[in-house]
Coordinates of C-alpha atoms and ligand atoms in Angstrom, one line a residue:
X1078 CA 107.8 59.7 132.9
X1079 CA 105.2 62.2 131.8
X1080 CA 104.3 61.7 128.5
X1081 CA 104.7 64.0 125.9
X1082 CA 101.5 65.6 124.0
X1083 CA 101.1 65.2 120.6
X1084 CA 101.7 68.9 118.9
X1085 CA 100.0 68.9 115.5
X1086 CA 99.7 73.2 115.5
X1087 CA 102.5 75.8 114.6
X1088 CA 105.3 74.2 116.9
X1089 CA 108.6 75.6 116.7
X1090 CA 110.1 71.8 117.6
X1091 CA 112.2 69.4 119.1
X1092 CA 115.0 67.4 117.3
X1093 CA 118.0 70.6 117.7
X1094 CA 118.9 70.6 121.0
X1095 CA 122.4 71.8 119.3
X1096 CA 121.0 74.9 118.9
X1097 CA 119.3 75.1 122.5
X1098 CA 123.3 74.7 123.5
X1099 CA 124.2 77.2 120.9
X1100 CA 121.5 79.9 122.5
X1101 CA 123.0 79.0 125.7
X1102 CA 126.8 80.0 124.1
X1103 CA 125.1 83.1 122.7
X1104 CA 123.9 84.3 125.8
X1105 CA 127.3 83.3 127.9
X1106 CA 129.4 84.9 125.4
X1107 CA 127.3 88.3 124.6
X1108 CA 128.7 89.3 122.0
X1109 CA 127.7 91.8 119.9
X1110 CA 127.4 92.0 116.2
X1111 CA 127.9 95.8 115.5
X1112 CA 131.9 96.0 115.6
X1113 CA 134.7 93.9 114.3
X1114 CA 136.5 94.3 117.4
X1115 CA 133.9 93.2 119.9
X1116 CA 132.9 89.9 117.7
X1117 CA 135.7 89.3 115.2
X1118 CA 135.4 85.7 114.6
X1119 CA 131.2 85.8 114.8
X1120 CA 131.5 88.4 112.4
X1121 CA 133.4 86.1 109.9
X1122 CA 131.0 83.4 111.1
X1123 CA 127.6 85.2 110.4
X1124 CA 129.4 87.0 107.3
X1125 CA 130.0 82.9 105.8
X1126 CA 126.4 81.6 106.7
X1127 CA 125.2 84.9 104.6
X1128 CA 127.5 84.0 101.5
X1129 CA 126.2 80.3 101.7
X1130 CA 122.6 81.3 101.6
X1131 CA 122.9 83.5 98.8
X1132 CA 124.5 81.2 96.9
X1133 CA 122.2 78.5 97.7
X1134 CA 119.3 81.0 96.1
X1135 CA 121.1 81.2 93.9
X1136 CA 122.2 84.9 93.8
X1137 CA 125.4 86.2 92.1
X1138 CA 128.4 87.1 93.8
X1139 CA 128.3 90.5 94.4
X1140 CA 125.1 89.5 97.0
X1141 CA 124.8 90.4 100.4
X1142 CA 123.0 90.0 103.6
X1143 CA 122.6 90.5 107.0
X1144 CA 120.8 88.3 110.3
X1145 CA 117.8 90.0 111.6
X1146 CA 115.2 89.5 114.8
X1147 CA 112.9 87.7 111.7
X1148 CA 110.7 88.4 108.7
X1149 CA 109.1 91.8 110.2
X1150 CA 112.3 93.1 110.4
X1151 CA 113.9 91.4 106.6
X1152 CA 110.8 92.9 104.9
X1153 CA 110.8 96.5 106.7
X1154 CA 114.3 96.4 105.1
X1155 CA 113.1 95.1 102.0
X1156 CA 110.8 97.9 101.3
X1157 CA 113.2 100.8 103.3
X1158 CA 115.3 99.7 100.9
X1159 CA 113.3 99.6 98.0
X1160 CA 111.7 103.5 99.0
X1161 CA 115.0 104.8 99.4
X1162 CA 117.0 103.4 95.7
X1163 CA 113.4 104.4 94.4
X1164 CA 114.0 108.0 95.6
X1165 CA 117.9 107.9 94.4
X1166 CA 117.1 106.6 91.1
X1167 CA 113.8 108.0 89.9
X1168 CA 114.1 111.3 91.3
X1169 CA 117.5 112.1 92.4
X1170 CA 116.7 112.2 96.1
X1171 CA 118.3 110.9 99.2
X1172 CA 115.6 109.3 101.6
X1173 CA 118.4 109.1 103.9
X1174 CA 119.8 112.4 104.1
X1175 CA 116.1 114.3 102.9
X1176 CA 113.4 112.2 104.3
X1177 CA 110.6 111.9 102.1
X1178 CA 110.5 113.3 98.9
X1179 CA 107.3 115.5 97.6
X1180 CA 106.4 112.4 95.0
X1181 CA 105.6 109.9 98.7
X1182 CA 102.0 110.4 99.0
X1183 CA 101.7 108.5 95.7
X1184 CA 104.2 105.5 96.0
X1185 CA 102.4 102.4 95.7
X1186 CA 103.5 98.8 97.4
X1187 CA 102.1 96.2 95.6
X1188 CA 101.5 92.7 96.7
X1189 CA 98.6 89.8 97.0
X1190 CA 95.6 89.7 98.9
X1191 CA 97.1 87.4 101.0
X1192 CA 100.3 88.7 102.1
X1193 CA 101.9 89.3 105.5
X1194 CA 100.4 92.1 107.5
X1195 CA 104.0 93.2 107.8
X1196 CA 104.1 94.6 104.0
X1197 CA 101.4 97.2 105.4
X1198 CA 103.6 98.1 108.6
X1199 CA 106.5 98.1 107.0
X1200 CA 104.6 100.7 104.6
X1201 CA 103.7 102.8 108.0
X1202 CA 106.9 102.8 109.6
X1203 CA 108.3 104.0 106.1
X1204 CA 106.1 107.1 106.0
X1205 CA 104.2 105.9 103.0
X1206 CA 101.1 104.7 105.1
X1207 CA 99.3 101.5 104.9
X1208 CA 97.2 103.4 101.8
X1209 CA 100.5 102.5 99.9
X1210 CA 99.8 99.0 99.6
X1211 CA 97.7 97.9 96.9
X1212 CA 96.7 94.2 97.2
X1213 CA 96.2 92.0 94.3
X1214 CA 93.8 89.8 93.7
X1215 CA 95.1 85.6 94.2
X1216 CA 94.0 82.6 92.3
X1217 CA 91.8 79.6 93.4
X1218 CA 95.3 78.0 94.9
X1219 CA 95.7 81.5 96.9
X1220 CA 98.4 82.6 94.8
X1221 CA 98.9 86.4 93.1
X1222 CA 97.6 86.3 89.7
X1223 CA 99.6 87.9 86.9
X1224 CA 97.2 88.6 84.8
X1225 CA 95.4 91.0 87.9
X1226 CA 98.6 92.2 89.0
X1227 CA 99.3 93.7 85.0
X1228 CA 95.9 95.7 85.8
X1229 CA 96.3 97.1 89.0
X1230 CA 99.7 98.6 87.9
X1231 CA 97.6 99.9 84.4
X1232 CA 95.1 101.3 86.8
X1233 CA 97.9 102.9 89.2
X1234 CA 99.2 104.6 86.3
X1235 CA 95.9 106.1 85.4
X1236 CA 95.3 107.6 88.6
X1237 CA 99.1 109.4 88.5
X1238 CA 100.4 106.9 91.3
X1239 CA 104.0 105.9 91.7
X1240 CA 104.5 101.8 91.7
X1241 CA 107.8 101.0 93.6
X1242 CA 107.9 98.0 94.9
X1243 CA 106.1 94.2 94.8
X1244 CA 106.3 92.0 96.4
X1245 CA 106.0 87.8 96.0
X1246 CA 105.4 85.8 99.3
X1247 CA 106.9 82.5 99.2
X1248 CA 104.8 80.6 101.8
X1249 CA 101.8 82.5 102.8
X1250 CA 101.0 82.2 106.8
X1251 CA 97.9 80.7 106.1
X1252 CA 98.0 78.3 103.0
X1253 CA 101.8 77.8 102.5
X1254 CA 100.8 79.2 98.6
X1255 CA 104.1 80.4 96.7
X1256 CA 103.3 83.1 94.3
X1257 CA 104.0 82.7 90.8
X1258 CA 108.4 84.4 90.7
X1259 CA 109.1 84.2 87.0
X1260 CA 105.8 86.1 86.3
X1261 CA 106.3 88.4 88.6
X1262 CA 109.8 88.8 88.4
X1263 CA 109.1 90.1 84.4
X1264 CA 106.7 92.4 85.4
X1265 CA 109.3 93.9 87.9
X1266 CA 111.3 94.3 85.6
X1267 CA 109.2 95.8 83.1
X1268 CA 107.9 98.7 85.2
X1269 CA 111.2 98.9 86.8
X1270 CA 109.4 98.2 90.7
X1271 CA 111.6 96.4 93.2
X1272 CA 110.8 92.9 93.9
X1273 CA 111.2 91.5 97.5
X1274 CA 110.5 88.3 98.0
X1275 CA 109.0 87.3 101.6
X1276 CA 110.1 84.1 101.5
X1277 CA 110.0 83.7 106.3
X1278 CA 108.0 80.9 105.8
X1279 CA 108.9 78.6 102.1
X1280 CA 112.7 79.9 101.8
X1281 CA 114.1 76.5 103.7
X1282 CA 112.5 74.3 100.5
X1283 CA 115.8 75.5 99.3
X1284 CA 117.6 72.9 101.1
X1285 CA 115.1 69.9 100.0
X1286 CA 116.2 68.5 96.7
X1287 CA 112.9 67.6 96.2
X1288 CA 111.3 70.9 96.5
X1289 CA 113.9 73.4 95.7
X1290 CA 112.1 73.5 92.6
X1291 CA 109.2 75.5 93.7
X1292 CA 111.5 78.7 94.5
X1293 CA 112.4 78.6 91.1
X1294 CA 112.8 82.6 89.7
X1295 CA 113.8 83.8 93.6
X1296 CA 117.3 84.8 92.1
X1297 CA 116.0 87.5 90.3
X1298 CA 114.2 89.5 93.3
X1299 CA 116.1 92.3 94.7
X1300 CA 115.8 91.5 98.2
X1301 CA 114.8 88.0 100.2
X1302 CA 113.5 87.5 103.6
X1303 CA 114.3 83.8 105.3
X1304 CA 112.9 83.2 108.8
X1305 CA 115.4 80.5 110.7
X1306 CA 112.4 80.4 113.5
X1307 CA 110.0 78.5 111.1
X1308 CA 111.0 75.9 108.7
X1309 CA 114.3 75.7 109.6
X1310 CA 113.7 75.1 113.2
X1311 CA 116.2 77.5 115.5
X1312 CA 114.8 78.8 118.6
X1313 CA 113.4 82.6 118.4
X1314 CA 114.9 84.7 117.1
X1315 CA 116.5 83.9 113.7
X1316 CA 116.3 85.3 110.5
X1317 CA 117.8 86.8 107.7
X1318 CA 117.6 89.5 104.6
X1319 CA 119.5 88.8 101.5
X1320 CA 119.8 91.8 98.6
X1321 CA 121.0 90.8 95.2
X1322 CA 123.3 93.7 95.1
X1323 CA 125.2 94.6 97.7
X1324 CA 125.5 98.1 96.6
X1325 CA 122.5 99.1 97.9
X1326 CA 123.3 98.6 101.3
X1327 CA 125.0 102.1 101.1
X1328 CA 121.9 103.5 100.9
X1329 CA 121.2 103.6 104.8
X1330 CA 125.0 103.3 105.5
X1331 CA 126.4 105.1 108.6
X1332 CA 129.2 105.8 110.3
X1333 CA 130.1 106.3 113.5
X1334 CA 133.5 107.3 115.0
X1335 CA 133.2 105.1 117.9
X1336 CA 132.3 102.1 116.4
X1337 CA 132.9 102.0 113.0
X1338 CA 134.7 105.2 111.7
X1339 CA 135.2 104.8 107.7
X1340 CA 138.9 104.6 108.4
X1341 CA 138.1 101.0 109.1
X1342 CA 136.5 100.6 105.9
X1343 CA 139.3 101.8 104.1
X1344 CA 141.5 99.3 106.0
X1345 CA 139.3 96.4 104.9
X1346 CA 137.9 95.8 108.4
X1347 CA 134.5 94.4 107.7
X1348 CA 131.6 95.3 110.2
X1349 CA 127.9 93.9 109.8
X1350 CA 126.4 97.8 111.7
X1351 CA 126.1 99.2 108.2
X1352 CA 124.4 96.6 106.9
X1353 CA 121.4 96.7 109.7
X1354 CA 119.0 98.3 111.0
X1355 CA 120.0 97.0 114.6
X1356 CA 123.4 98.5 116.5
X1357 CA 124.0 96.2 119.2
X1358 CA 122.5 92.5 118.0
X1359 CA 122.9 89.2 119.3
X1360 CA 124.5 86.4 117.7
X1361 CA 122.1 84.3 116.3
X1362 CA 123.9 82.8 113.6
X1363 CA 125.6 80.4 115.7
X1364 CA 122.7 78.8 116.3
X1365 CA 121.6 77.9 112.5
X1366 CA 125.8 77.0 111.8
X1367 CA 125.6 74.9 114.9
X1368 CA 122.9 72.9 113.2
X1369 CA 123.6 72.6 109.8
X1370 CA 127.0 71.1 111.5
X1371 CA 125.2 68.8 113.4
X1372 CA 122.1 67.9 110.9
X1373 CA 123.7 68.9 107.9
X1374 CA 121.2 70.5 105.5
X1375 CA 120.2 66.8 104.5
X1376 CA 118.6 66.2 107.8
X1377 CA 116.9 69.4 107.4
X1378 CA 115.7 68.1 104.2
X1379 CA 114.7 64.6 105.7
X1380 CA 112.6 66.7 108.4
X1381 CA 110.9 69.4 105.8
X1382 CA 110.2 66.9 102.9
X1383 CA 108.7 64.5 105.8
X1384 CA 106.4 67.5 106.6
X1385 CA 105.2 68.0 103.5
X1386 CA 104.5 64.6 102.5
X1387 CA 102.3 64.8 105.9
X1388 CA 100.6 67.8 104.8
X1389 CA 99.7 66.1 101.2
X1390 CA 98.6 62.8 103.4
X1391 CA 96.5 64.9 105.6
X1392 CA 95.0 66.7 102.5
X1393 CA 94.0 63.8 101.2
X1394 CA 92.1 62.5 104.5
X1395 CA 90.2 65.5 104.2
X1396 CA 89.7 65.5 100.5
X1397 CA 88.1 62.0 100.7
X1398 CA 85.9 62.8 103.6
X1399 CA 82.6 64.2 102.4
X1400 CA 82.3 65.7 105.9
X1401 CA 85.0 68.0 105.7
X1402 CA 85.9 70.7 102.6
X1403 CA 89.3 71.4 101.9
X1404 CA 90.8 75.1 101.3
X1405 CA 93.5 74.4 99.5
X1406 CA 95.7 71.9 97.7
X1407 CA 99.1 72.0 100.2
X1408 CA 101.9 73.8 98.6
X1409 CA 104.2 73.6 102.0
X1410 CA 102.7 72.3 104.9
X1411 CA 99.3 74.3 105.7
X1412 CA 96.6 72.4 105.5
X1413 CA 93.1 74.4 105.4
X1414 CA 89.5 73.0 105.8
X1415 CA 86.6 73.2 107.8
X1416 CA 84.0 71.0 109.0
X1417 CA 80.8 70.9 106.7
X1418 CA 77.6 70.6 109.1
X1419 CA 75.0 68.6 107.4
X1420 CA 72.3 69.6 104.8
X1421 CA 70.6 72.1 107.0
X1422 CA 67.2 72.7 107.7
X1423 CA 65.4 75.1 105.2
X1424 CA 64.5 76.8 108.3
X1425 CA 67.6 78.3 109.0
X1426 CA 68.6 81.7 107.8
X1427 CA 72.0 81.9 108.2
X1428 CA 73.6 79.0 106.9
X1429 CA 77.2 80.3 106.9
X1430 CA 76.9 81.7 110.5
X1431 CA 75.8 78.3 111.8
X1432 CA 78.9 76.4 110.3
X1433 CA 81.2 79.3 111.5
X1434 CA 80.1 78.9 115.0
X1435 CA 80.3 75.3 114.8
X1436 CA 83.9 75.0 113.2
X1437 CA 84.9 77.4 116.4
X1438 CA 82.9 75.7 119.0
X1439 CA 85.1 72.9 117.7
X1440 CA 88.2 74.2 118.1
X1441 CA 87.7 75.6 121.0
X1442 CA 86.4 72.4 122.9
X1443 CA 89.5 70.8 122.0
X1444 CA 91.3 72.9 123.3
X1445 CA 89.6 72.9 126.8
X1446 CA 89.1 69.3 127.0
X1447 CA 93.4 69.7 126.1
X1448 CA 93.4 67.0 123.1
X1449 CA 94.7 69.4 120.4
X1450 CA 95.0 73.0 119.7
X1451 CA 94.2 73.8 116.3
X1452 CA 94.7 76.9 114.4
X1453 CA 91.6 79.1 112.8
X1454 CA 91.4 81.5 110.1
X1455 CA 89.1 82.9 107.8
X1456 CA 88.3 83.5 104.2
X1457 CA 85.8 85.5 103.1
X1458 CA 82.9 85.6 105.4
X1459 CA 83.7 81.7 106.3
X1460 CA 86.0 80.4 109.2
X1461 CA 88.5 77.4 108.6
X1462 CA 90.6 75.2 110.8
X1463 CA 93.9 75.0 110.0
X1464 CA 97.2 72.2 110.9
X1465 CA 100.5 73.8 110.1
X1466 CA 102.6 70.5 110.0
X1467 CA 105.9 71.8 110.9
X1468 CA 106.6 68.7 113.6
X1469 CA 108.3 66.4 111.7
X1470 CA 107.6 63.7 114.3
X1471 CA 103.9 64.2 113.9
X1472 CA 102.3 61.0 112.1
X1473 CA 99.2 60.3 109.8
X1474 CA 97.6 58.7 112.6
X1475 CA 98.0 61.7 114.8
X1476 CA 96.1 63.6 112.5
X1477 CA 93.7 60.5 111.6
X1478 CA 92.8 61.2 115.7
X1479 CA 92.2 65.1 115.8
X1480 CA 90.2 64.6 112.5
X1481 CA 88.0 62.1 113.8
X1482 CA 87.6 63.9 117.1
X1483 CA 86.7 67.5 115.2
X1484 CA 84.0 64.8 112.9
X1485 CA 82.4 63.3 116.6
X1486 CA 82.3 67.2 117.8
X1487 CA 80.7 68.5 114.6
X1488 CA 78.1 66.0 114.8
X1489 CA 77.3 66.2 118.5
X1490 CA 77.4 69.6 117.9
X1491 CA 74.4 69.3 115.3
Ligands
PLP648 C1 106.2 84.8 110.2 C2 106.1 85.6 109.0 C3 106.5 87.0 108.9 C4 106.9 87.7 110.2 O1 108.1 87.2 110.7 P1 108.6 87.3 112.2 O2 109.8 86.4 112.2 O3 107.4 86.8 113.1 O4 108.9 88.7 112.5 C5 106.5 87.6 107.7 N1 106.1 87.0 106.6 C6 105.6 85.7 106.6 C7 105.2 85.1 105.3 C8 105.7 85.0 107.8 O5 105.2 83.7 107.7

């Protein structure tokens, strides 16, 4: 028997084989999402799995949502949605029916520094242009800071712009940071801006008892995006959009005689085409109800909360080890750091190149010699190593290994 390689990076892993079977059924089955009478009883399916998740963010009952390919496509509807109520409430203006209004050039996106490059696409496809995001500054813990966020919108203001929208990540890509809702969430409110909350990467804590707590103030945003394909394990692709108020879903209703003609509306026949940007979509929501029947959401919390407390473990290695500076406190289960060369000699003139090409030489030797592959990024001028822990069956001592490994390299490497 071959034996199976340790995964300590950004695996999309093992324990549902369920939902391998349920991909399989999906597949098989082919059906298609966009009219009642090709998928009646996925329709109820997805339509249930949507209502569960909103309640379990806690959103009021007349929330709604619909499964999409993932979080590009929940936060492109996010902000299309967000642009388009803008134009209908602020300036009496169908997006829809008009396209752009005369006001455009001047709406403003705002989110932090260290948002998802999809806020700025999403801002391109949208006609605004990737000049309509403004980012705002984050704290030392990578989070948006309030108190920076209040003066980018007095600034905006100043200069005649048109704030819309923010938006909170709840699990950046590279630190796992969760910005800070409640804050945010008043602020919305206050300058009447929608608030989407891109949560593809933190919104499964909401199943962990033990960490639900950090999502606390999600209920207020307008809209959420939840990735199934990350922390709650399904196979690619899975996600999901949630808007607090179903109402605005009619802002990019259609109707179309062959599929779903508003006589079926008027008949209560639901269909899922007029709440998504996708006509003919796959079923992907048997795969998630496949494994919450199987694991129930408390073996998704056993596997999550296991993570995490691996992440803080694995923070703390590197913490204690002079050898090695950490990024950034764990939030989730990112863990940041690089390897600190030693004291170097006077001689050298570019200190922070040398330990940059040093941290990749690392990375990529490990690679080659096929003992880990680690993920890299970069803050500021400086490049970091990074372990996203989402393998629940990865242990301390894995990491204890590819740590010592990337301490032998680093010195051999001096
Ligand atoms: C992964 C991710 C996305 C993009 O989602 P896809 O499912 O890859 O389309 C957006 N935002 C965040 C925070 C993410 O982690």
């Amino acid at each position: 028997m071959v034996s199976q390689p340790t995964c300590i990076a950004h695996l999309h892993c093992p324990p549902l084989i369920p939902a391998l079977a349920a991909e399989v059924l999906i597949s098989a089955t082919n059906q298609s999402m966009d009219s009642w009478d090709q998928s009646p009883a996925a329709t109820v399916l997805e339509q249930q799995l949507v209502n569960w998740l909103c309640q379990k963010f806690g959103y009021p009952a007349i929330a709604d949502g619909v499964f999409t390919s993932g979080g590009t496509q929940s936060n492109f509807m996010g902000l299309l949605l967000a642009r388009d109520r803008f134009c209908q409430t602020y300036l009496n203006w169908s997006a829809q029916k008009q396209g752009l209004p005369p006001e455009a050039p001047r709406f403003r996106i705002l989110c932090s520094e260290v948002s998802h490059f999809t806020i700025r696409q999403a801002a391109a496809l949208l006609g605004l242009g990737e000049q309509a995001v403004v980012p705002v500054k984050t704290d030392a813990a990578f989070r948006l800071c309030p108190t920076q966020l209040a003066q980018t919108l007095e600034h905006l203001k100043q200069e005649n712009l048109i704030p819309i929208a923010l938006v909170a990540t709840v699990g950046t890509t590279d630190f796992g940071s969760i910005d800070p809702l409640p804050e945010m969430a008043t602020i919305a409110q206050t300058h009447n801006l929608w608030l989407h909350v891109d949560a593809a990467y933190g919104g499964a804590l909401v199943l962990s008892d033990r960490h639900r707590s950090k999502l606390a103030g999600i209920e207020a945003a307008d809209s959420i995006t939840v990735d199934f394909h990350k922390l709650f394990y399904q196979p690619i692709s899975c996600g999901a959009f949630l808007l607090k108020d179903r109402v605005h879903f009619d802002l990019i209703k259609l109707h179309a005689d062959y599929l779903n003609p508003e006589s079926n509306q008027a008949a209560g026949i639901p269909d899922l085409v007029t709440k998504s940007v996708q006509t003919t979509r796959r079923f992907d929501a048997l795969k998630l109800w496949i494994s919450l029947q199987n694991l129930g959401q408390q073996g998704f919390a056993t596997m999550i909360d296991t993570t995490i407390d691996l992440a803080i473990e694995t923070a703390r290695l590197i913490a204690a080890n002079r050898r090695f500076e950490l990024a950034n406190p764990p939030m989730i289960n990112a863990v940041v750091f690089r390897y600190c060369p030693t004291p170097l000699l006077p001689t050298m003139n570019d200190p922070i190149a040398w330990s940059n090409q040093v941290n990749r030489q690392i990375r990529t030797t490990l690679m080659q010699r096929g003992q880990a592959v680690l993920a890299q990024t970069q803050i500021g001028d400086r490049v970091y190593l990074k372990f996203t822990l989402l393998n629940p069956r990865t242990t301390l001592d894995d990491i204890s290994n590819v740590l010592n490994w990337i301490q032998q390299l680093g010195q051999a490497l001096e």
